[in-house]
Short mmCIF file of C-alpha atoms in Angstrom, two decimals:
data_model
loop_
_atom_site.label_atom_id
_atom_site.label_comp_id
_atom_site.label_asym_id
_atom_site.label_seq_id
_atom_site.Cartn_x
_atom_site.Cartn_y
_atom_site.Cartn_z
CA MET M 63 -4.23 -21.65 3.71
CA ILE M 64 -5.23 -17.98 3.86
CA MET M 65 -6.19 -16.03 1.08
CA ASN M 66 -4.04 -13.09 0.11
CA ALA M 67 -5.69 -10.73 -2.09
CA LEU M 68 -5.08 -7.46 -3.29
CA LYS M 69 -1.85 -9.22 -4.19
CA TYR M 70 -0.28 -9.97 -7.90
CA PRO M 71 -0.35 -12.57 -9.10
CA ALA M 72 -2.79 -14.43 -7.45
CA VAL M 73 -5.81 -12.27 -8.58
CA LEU M 74 -4.38 -11.94 -12.00
CA ALA M 75 -4.43 -16.08 -12.50
CA LEU M 76 -7.92 -16.31 -11.27
CA LEU M 77 -9.31 -14.02 -13.37
CA ILE M 78 -7.17 -16.03 -16.61
CA LEU M 79 -8.38 -18.94 -15.81
CA PHE M 80 -12.61 -17.64 -14.80
CA ALA M 81 -12.50 -15.07 -17.79
CA GLY M 82 -15.62 -15.82 -20.43
CA CYS M 83 -15.98 -19.07 -18.19
CA ASP M 84 -19.61 -20.33 -17.52
CA THR M 85 -19.98 -22.28 -14.41
CA ALA M 86 -23.60 -23.40 -15.33
CA SER M 87 -22.49 -25.50 -18.52
CA PRO M 88 -19.30 -25.96 -20.94
CA SER M 89 -18.62 -22.71 -23.28
CA VAL M 90 -16.42 -22.16 -25.72
CA HIS M 91 -13.81 -19.93 -24.91
CA ASP M 92 -13.22 -16.63 -26.66
CA GLU M 93 -9.45 -15.08 -25.72
CA GLU M 94 -10.12 -11.52 -24.15
CA LEU M 95 -7.78 -8.67 -22.82
CA VAL M 96 -7.04 -9.11 -18.79
CA VAL M 97 -6.15 -5.82 -16.87
CA GLU M 98 -4.72 -5.51 -13.62
CA SER M 99 -4.42 -1.96 -11.59
CA TYR M 100 -5.22 -0.63 -8.45
CA LEU M 101 -5.35 3.18 -7.96
CA VAL M 102 -4.07 4.94 -4.31
CA ALA M 103 -5.10 7.99 -3.06
CA GLY M 104 -2.08 10.02 -2.40
CA GLU M 105 0.58 7.59 -4.09
CA GLU M 106 1.94 7.38 -7.99
CA LEU M 107 -0.13 5.87 -10.60
CA PRO M 108 0.27 2.23 -10.58
CA PRO M 109 1.60 -0.18 -13.26
CA ILE M 110 -0.82 -1.97 -15.00
CA TRP M 111 -0.56 -5.47 -15.63
CA LEU M 112 -2.09 -7.30 -19.73
CA THR M 113 -2.54 -10.69 -20.36
CA ARG M 114 -4.96 -12.71 -22.51
CA SER M 115 -7.73 -14.86 -21.24
CA LEU M 116 -6.81 -18.74 -21.14
CA ASP M 117 -9.86 -21.54 -21.03
CA VAL M 118 -10.22 -23.08 -18.13
CA ASP M 119 -8.28 -26.24 -19.23
CA GLY M 120 -5.45 -24.07 -20.10
CA VAL M 121 -2.00 -24.08 -18.97
CA TRP M 122 -1.01 -20.82 -17.68
CA THR M 123 2.20 -18.99 -17.37
CA GLU M 124 3.21 -15.58 -16.67
CA SER M 125 5.13 -15.17 -20.01
CA SER M 126 3.13 -17.40 -22.53
CA ALA M 127 -0.26 -15.02 -21.09
CA ALA M 128 1.46 -11.97 -21.22
CA VAL M 129 0.23 -8.94 -23.74
CA ASN M 130 3.48 -6.85 -24.67
CA ASP M 131 2.34 -4.71 -27.82
CA ALA M 132 -0.48 -2.79 -26.30
CA SER M 133 -1.70 0.80 -26.35
CA VAL M 134 -2.20 2.14 -22.54
CA VAL M 135 -3.44 4.87 -21.70
CA VAL M 136 -5.33 6.27 -18.23
CA MET M 137 -7.56 9.96 -18.06
CA MET M 138 -8.57 11.77 -15.30
CA VAL M 139 -12.36 12.21 -15.97
CA GLU M 140 -14.32 15.31 -14.89
CA GLU M 141 -18.01 15.11 -13.30
CA ASN M 142 -19.15 16.00 -16.71
CA GLY M 143 -17.28 13.14 -18.68
CA THR M 144 -14.25 15.14 -20.32
CA THR M 145 -10.77 14.40 -20.18
CA ALA M 146 -8.81 16.48 -17.29
CA GLU M 147 -5.36 14.78 -18.17
CA THR M 148 -3.94 11.97 -20.28
CA PHE M 149 -1.43 9.69 -19.12
CA VAL M 150 0.35 7.34 -21.90
CA TYR M 151 1.40 4.07 -20.24
CA GLU M 152 4.98 2.11 -21.77
CA ARG M 153 5.87 -1.30 -21.91
CA THR M 154 8.76 -2.24 -19.34
CA PHE M 155 10.41 -5.18 -19.58
CA SER M 156 10.99 -5.54 -15.83
CA ALA M 157 8.20 -8.42 -16.02
CA PRO M 158 5.93 -9.68 -18.85
CA GLY M 159 3.36 -7.43 -19.13
CA LYS M 160 3.99 -5.08 -17.34
CA TYR M 161 3.00 -1.35 -18.43
CA VAL M 162 3.89 2.11 -16.07
CA PRO M 163 2.87 5.46 -16.70
CA ALA M 164 5.84 7.50 -18.86
CA THR M 165 5.02 10.71 -17.01
CA GLN M 166 4.65 10.88 -12.83
CA HIS M 167 1.05 11.73 -11.31
CA VAL M 168 -0.46 11.39 -7.79
CA VAL M 169 -3.44 9.88 -7.66
CA LYS M 170 -6.28 12.50 -6.48
CA SER M 171 -8.55 11.22 -3.65
CA GLY M 172 -12.34 11.34 -4.54
CA ALA M 173 -11.10 11.83 -8.65
CA ARG M 174 -12.47 9.37 -11.21
CA TYR M 175 -9.97 7.71 -13.55
CA ARG M 176 -10.77 5.67 -16.99
CA LEU M 177 -8.32 3.08 -18.27
CA GLU M 178 -8.40 2.27 -22.26
CA ALA M 179 -5.91 -0.05 -23.55
CA ALA M 180 -6.07 -2.43 -27.09
CA THR M 181 -3.62 -4.68 -28.45
CA THR M 182 -3.57 -6.90 -32.32
CA GLY M 183 -6.17 -9.46 -32.17
CA LEU M 184 -8.52 -8.47 -29.18
CA ASP M 185 -10.76 -6.17 -28.30
CA PRO M 186 -10.16 -3.27 -27.09
CA VAL M 187 -11.00 -2.70 -22.77
CA SER M 188 -12.28 0.32 -20.79
CA ALA M 189 -12.73 0.62 -16.99
CA GLU M 190 -13.50 3.30 -15.02
CA THR M 191 -12.72 4.17 -11.13
CA LEU M 192 -13.62 6.66 -8.62
CA VAL M 193 -11.09 7.04 -5.82
CA PRO M 194 -12.49 6.48 -2.35
CA GLU M 195 -11.68 9.68 -0.52
CA SER M 196 -8.33 9.96 1.90
CA PHE M 197 -9.08 9.32 5.99
CA GLU M 198 -6.91 9.89 8.31
CA VAL M 199 -5.25 8.59 11.73
CA LEU M 200 -6.52 10.36 14.43
CA ASP M 201 -4.98 7.85 17.12
CA VAL M 202 -3.57 4.75 17.44
CA SER M 203 -3.49 2.74 20.70
CA HIS M 204 -0.66 0.93 21.02
CA THR M 205 2.79 1.14 19.38
CA GLU M 206 3.30 -2.08 21.26
CA ILE M 207 1.20 -4.43 22.73
CA GLU M 208 0.69 -7.95 24.35
CA TYR M 209 -0.72 -10.83 22.69
CA LEU M 210 -4.30 -11.44 23.13
CA ASP M 211 -4.59 -8.30 25.36
CA PRO M 212 -8.52 -7.34 25.69
CA GLU M 213 -7.89 -3.55 24.93
CA GLN M 214 -7.00 -4.59 21.51
CA PHE M 215 -4.76 -2.70 18.79
CA SER M 216 -7.40 0.20 17.38
CA TYR M 217 -7.07 2.85 15.17
CA LEU M 218 -9.46 6.16 15.56
CA VAL M 219 -9.88 7.41 12.37
CA THR M 220 -11.71 9.86 10.24
CA ARG M 221 -14.29 8.49 7.50
CA SER M 222 -14.26 8.32 4.01
CA SER M 223 -17.71 9.01 2.68
CA PHE M 224 -20.13 7.67 -0.19
CA ALA M 225 -22.71 8.96 -1.42
CA ASP M 226 -24.56 5.76 -1.80
CA ARG M 227 -23.30 3.15 0.25
CA GLN M 228 -21.13 3.28 3.70
CA SER M 229 -17.46 2.72 3.82
CA ILE M 230 -15.69 -0.99 2.65
CA PHE M 231 -12.41 -1.79 4.93
CA VAL M 232 -9.65 -4.50 4.10
CA PHE M 233 -7.27 -5.06 6.00
CA THR M 234 -3.80 -6.76 5.78
CA ILE M 235 -1.29 -7.59 8.58
CA ALA M 236 1.93 -7.96 7.50
CA SER M 237 4.64 -9.65 9.60
CA GLY M 238 8.17 -7.94 9.20
CA ASN M 239 10.22 -11.54 10.69
CA PRO M 240 7.37 -14.21 9.56
CA VAL M 241 9.66 -17.01 10.95
CA PRO M 242 8.50 -20.18 12.49
CA GLU M 243 9.79 -19.43 15.93
CA ASN M 244 7.81 -16.10 16.26
CA LEU M 245 4.88 -17.71 15.19
CA VAL M 246 1.16 -17.36 18.05
CA ALA M 247 0.65 -20.44 19.82
CA PRO M 248 -2.35 -20.91 17.32
CA TYR M 249 -0.72 -20.54 14.44
CA LEU M 250 2.00 -22.75 15.70
CA ASP M 251 -0.19 -25.57 16.17
CA PHE M 252 -1.97 -25.27 13.01
CA VAL M 253 1.14 -25.41 11.14
CA PHE M 254 3.17 -27.85 12.51
CA ASP M 255 2.38 -31.25 14.35
CA ARG M 256 2.91 -31.19 18.23
CA GLU M 257 5.63 -33.69 18.04
CA ASP M 258 7.89 -32.07 15.84
CA ILE M 259 7.08 -28.60 18.09
CA ASP M 260 7.88 -30.87 21.42
CA SER M 261 11.13 -32.18 19.29
CA GLY M 262 13.52 -29.25 20.28
CA GLU M 263 14.58 -29.44 16.68
CA PRO M 264 14.17 -26.22 14.07
CA LEU M 265 10.95 -25.80 12.50
CA GLU M 266 10.68 -25.06 9.12
CA PHE M 267 7.99 -24.13 6.83
CA GLU M 268 7.04 -26.36 3.81
CA PRO M 269 7.21 -24.16 0.53
CA GLY M 270 4.54 -21.65 0.25
CA ASP M 271 3.61 -21.69 4.22
CA ARG M 272 6.06 -18.66 4.86
CA GLU M 273 4.38 -16.51 2.29
CA GLU M 274 1.06 -16.81 3.07
CA LEU M 275 1.28 -16.53 6.91
CA ALA M 276 3.40 -13.53 6.59
CA ARG M 277 0.66 -11.55 4.80
CA PHE M 278 -3.03 -11.74 6.33
CA THR M 279 -5.60 -9.93 3.97
CA SER M 280 -9.52 -9.71 5.71
CA PRO M 281 -12.51 -10.26 3.71
CA PRO M 282 -14.02 -6.61 3.08
CA ILE M 283 -15.61 -5.18 5.95
CA ASN M 284 -18.71 -3.29 6.34
CA GLU M 285 -17.93 0.49 9.00
CA GLY M 286 -20.95 -0.71 10.44
CA ASN M 287 -19.23 -3.19 11.93
CA TYR M 288 -16.97 -0.91 14.25
CA GLU M 289 -17.59 1.43 16.65
CA ILE M 290 -19.12 5.18 15.02
CA LEU M 291 -18.04 8.06 17.72
CA ALA M 292 -20.19 10.93 17.95
CA ASP M 293 -17.94 13.00 16.20
CA GLY M 294 -17.98 11.05 13.41
CA THR M 295 -15.28 8.75 13.61
CA LEU M 296 -14.54 5.46 14.04
CA ARG M 297 -12.88 3.33 16.39
CA VAL M 298 -11.44 0.22 14.73
CA ARG M 299 -10.16 -2.74 16.54
CA LEU M 300 -7.60 -5.21 15.54
CA PRO M 301 -9.09 -8.83 15.98
CA TRP M 302 -6.21 -11.40 17.26
CA PHE M 303 -7.17 -13.91 14.90
CA ALA M 304 -5.46 -12.01 11.97
CA VAL M 305 -2.25 -11.98 13.64
CA ALA M 306 0.16 -14.90 12.98
CA PHE M 307 3.65 -13.72 14.19
CA TYR M 308 4.95 -11.91 17.16
CA GLY M 309 7.10 -9.08 16.56
CA GLU M 310 6.85 -6.21 14.86
CA ASN M 311 3.62 -5.86 12.14
CA GLU M 312 2.47 -3.35 9.84
CA ILE M 313 -1.31 -2.93 10.11
CA THR M 314 -2.66 -1.70 6.85
CA MET M 315 -6.22 -0.55 6.58
CA SER M 316 -7.58 0.03 3.37
CA VAL M 317 -11.15 1.76 1.99
CA LEU M 318 -12.54 0.03 -1.34
CA ASP M 319 -14.12 1.79 -4.30
CA ASP M 320 -17.13 -0.35 -5.96
CA ASN M 321 -14.81 -2.66 -8.21
CA LEU M 322 -12.65 -3.81 -5.71
CA TYR M 323 -15.51 -4.30 -3.56
CA ASP M 324 -17.64 -5.83 -5.92
CA PHE M 325 -14.46 -8.27 -7.35
CA GLN M 326 -13.32 -9.14 -3.45
CA ARG M 327 -16.98 -10.62 -2.72
CA TYR M 328 -17.33 -12.72 -6.07
CA GLN M 329 -14.12 -13.93 -5.40
CA GLN M 330 -14.60 -15.26 -3.01
CA VAL M 331 -17.72 -17.21 -3.90
CA GLN M 332 -15.71 -18.61 -6.41
CA GLN M 333 -12.74 -19.90 -4.22
CA ASN M 334 -14.93 -20.94 -1.34
CA GLY M 335 -18.13 -21.91 -3.17
CA GLY M 336 -19.93 -21.67 0.54
CA LEU M 337 -23.18 -23.27 0.29
CA LEU M 338 -23.92 -22.89 -3.63
CA SER M 339 -23.53 -25.74 -6.00
CA PRO M 340 -20.91 -25.44 -8.74
CA GLY M 341 -24.36 -24.12 -11.13
CA GLU M 342 -25.20 -21.71 -8.51
CA ILE M 343 -21.73 -19.76 -8.26
CA PRO M 344 -21.80 -16.50 -10.46
CA ASN M 345 -19.02 -15.20 -12.49
CA VAL M 346 -16.17 -13.21 -10.86
CA LEU M 347 -18.22 -9.52 -11.23
CA ASP M 348 -15.57 -7.13 -12.95
CA PRO M 349 -15.92 -3.84 -13.93
CA ILE M 350 -13.66 -4.10 -17.62
CA GLU M 351 -15.71 -3.12 -20.50
CA GLY M 352 -14.61 -5.57 -23.57
CA GLY M 353 -12.51 -7.76 -21.46
CA ALA M 354 -12.37 -9.14 -17.81
CA GLY M 355 -10.19 -8.44 -14.93
CA ILE M 356 -10.32 -5.35 -12.71
CA PHE M 357 -9.24 -1.93 -12.55
CA GLY M 358 -9.86 -0.47 -9.11
CA SER M 359 -8.77 1.75 -6.57
CA MET M 360 -8.33 2.19 -2.45
CA ALA M 361 -7.29 4.76 -0.30
CA ARG M 362 -5.00 3.79 2.91
CA VAL M 363 -3.04 4.24 6.16
CA SER M 364 -0.69 1.94 7.85
CA ARG M 365 1.10 2.31 11.47
CA LEU M 366 3.44 -0.80 12.79
CA VAL M 367 2.68 -2.46 16.39
CA ASN M 368 4.82 -4.46 18.08
CA VAL M 369 3.25 -7.80 19.27
CA LEU M 370 4.35 -8.87 22.14
CA PRO M 371 4.22 -12.30 23.39
CA GLU M 372 1.92 -13.24 26.37
CA ALA M 373 3.38 -12.48 30.14
CA GLY M 374 4.96 -15.59 31.47
CA ASN M 375 5.13 -17.12 27.87
#
């Protein structure tokens, strides 16, 4: 199964189960407020999702975990710590635990935002995010390209600078028509038995497979892995293993703030474990004071590319 990061409710469910959980030894669970929200430079303020944490042995449902009576505000904060603007959030009934801004506001590149939320019976929570600087696509190598073409699909982009580190990217590849007939050969052989493929009968995904394959999200990648040109721009090439389907694919390149970068790194360790024993696996690192969850930000660009079958196929 392919990890689909930055997508509600998969990330939120993980947080609810692991919030306050010490992987080294059993502990008494203290219920706390769990936050999920992602700001994007140049886009409207996003929804904020609020739930309460559950014990790792608890049964989670969207409605039972939702917090529907909270007060929620987001503030744009100046460098000296003063509040420049305040945006009040309101409960919406389109989904349990979902809050939306009462007024419109476009998230500013390079600005700092602070979240504060409180509800009866739980500690109030707060968090801050510094929105990455916006970056631009200067050139796209192809609007259509054959699968496995050695040139690869690539972006030429400006850089989003950070004071103390290089930029960290995540790529998301979303298929416009994720049907079995459009699967590229490696994924076709991975998902289906050869006898089913050769039978001539229509192929059908098992429950959940279509959703997992339709949207691939990479692990965090440091900009040092890409070609940095003399003028300071980046040439970023898409690896073919990330493409599961022929046809139109939307390629999104996102630069992460520190909160999302830290959360993604620790989430991957929690999910995959690597060479660590259970007692050595660290808890998810999150930026929420008084609770758990993720309040982060990113800057991103997207383009469409049509992936064609290889010549002769």
